[in-house]
Short mmCIF file of C-alpha atoms in Angstrom, two decimals:
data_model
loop_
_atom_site.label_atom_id
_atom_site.label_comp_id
_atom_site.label_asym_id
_atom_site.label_seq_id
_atom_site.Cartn_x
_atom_site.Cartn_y
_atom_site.Cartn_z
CA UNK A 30 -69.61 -8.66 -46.46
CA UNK A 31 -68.01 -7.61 -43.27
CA UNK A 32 -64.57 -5.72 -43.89
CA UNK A 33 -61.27 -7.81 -42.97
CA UNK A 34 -59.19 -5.86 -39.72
CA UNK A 35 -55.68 -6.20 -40.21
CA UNK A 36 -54.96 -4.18 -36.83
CA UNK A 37 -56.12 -6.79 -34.36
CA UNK A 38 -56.62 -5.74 -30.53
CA UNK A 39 -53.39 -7.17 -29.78
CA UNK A 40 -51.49 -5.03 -32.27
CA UNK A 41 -53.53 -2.08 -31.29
CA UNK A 42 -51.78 -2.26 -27.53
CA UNK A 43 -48.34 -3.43 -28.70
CA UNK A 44 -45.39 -1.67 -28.52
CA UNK A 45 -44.60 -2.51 -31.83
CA UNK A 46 -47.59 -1.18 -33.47
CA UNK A 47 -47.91 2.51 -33.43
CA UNK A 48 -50.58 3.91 -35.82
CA UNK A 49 -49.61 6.98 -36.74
CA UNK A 50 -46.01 7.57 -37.00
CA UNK A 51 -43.85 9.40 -40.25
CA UNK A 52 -40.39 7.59 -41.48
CA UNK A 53 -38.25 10.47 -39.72
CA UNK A 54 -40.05 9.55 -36.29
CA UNK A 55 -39.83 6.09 -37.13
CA UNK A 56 -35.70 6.61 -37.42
CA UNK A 57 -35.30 8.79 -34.25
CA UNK A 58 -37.50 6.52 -32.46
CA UNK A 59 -35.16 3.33 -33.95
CA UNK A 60 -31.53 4.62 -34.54
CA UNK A 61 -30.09 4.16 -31.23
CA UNK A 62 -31.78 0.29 -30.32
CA UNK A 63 -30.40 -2.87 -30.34
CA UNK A 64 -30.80 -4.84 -33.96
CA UNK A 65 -34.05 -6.16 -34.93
CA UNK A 66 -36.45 -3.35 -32.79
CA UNK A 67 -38.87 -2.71 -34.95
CA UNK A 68 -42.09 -1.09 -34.86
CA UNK A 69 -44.97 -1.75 -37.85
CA UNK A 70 -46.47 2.01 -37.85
CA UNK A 71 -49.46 3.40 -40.40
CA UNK A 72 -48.12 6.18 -41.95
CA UNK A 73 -51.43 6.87 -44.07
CA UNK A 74 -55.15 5.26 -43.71
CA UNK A 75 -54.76 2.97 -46.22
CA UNK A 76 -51.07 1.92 -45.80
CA UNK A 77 -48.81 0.19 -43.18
CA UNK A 78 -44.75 0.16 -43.20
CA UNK A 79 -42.35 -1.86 -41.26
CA UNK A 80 -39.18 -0.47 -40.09
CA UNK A 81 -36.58 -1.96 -38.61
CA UNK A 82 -32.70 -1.56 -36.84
CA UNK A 83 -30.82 -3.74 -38.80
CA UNK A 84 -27.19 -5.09 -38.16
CA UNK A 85 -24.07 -2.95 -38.17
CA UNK A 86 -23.86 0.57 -38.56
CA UNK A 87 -27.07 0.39 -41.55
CA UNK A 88 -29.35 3.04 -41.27
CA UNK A 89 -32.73 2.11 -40.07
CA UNK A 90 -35.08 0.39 -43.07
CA UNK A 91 -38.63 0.46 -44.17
CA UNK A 92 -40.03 -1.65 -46.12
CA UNK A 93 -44.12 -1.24 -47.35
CA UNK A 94 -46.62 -3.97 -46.28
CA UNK A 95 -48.88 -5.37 -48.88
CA UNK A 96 -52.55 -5.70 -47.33
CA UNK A 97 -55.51 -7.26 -49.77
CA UNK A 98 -58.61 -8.77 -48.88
CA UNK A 99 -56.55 -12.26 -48.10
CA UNK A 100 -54.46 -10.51 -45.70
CA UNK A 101 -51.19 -8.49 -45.07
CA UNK A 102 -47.48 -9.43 -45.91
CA UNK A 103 -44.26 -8.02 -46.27
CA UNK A 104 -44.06 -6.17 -50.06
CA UNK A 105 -41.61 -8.73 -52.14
CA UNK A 106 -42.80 -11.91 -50.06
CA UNK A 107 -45.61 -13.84 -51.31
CA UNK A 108 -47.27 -14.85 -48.03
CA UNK A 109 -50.08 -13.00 -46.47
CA UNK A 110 -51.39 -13.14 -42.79
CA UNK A 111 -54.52 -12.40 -41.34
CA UNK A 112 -53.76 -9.38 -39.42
CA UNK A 113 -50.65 -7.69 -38.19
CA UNK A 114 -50.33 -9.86 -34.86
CA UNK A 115 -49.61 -12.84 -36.74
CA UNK A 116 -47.47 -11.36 -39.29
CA UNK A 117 -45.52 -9.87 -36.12
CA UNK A 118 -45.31 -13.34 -34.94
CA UNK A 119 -43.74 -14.43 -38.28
CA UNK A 120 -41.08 -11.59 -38.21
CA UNK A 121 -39.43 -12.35 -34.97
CA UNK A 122 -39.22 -16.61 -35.61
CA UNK A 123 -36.19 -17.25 -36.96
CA UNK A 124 -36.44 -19.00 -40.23
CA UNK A 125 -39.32 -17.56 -42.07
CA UNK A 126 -39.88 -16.18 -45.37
CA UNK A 127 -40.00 -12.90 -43.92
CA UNK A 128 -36.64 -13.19 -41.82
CA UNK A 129 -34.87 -14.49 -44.37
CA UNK A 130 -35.94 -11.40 -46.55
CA UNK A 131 -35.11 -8.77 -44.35
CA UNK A 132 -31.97 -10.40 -43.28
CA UNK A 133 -32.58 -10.36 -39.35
CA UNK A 134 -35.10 -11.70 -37.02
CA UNK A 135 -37.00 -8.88 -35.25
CA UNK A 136 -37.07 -9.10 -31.88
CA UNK A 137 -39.06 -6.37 -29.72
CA UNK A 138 -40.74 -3.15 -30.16
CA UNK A 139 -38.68 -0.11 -29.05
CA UNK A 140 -37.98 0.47 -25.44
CA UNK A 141 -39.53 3.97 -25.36
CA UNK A 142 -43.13 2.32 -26.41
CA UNK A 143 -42.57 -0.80 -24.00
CA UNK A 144 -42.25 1.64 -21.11
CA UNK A 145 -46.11 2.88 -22.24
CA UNK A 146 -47.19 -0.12 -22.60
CA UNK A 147 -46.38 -1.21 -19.25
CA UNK A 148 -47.64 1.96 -17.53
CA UNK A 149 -51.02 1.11 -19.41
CA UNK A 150 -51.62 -2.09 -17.75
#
């Protein structure tokens, strides 16, 4: 059988998708945006995190993604996705499981990654 990708080649040149990034870069990279930047980073080979600027004066949050062979979701919500582009998709429409959950809807990756992923193209 052929092994499911969760990082799709649209996550792979997002700005909210960077690969290999800790929790403390994550929060330096996120404490000073606007609510709802997020970036979905992969902190280990076999694990992915979201974290997040949430509303007010919180600090920035992470919360673990659940991947299995039927997909990848948000750890807590039951819903899975078939890779992280349309779980990204998910997280920024207000209304969802997954907005509802965290509280916010997610809006953009951080400004420091969209300015690399601008000079790429």
């Amino acid at each position: 059988k052929k092994k499911k990708k969760m990082q799709d080649a649209a996550a792979c040149c997002s700005s909210w998708f960077v690969a290999s990034l800790s929790e403390s870069e994550a929060n330096a990279v996120l404490e000073d945006t606007d609510p709802g930047t997020f970036v979905i980073r992969k902190p280990s080979p076999r694990n992915y995190c979201l974290s997040w600027r949430p509303k007010g004066r919180r600090p920035v949050q992470h919360v673990p993604l659940r991947v299995s062979k039927l997909g990848i979701g948000l750890q807590g919500v039951e819903l899975l996705y078939p890779n992280l582009s349309s779980l990204q998709r998910v997280l920024t429409q207000p209304g969802s499981e997954e907005t509802k959950f965290l509280g916010i809807v997610l809006t953009q990756g951080p400004p420091s990654f969209q300015q690399q992923e601008q000079q790429q193209e």
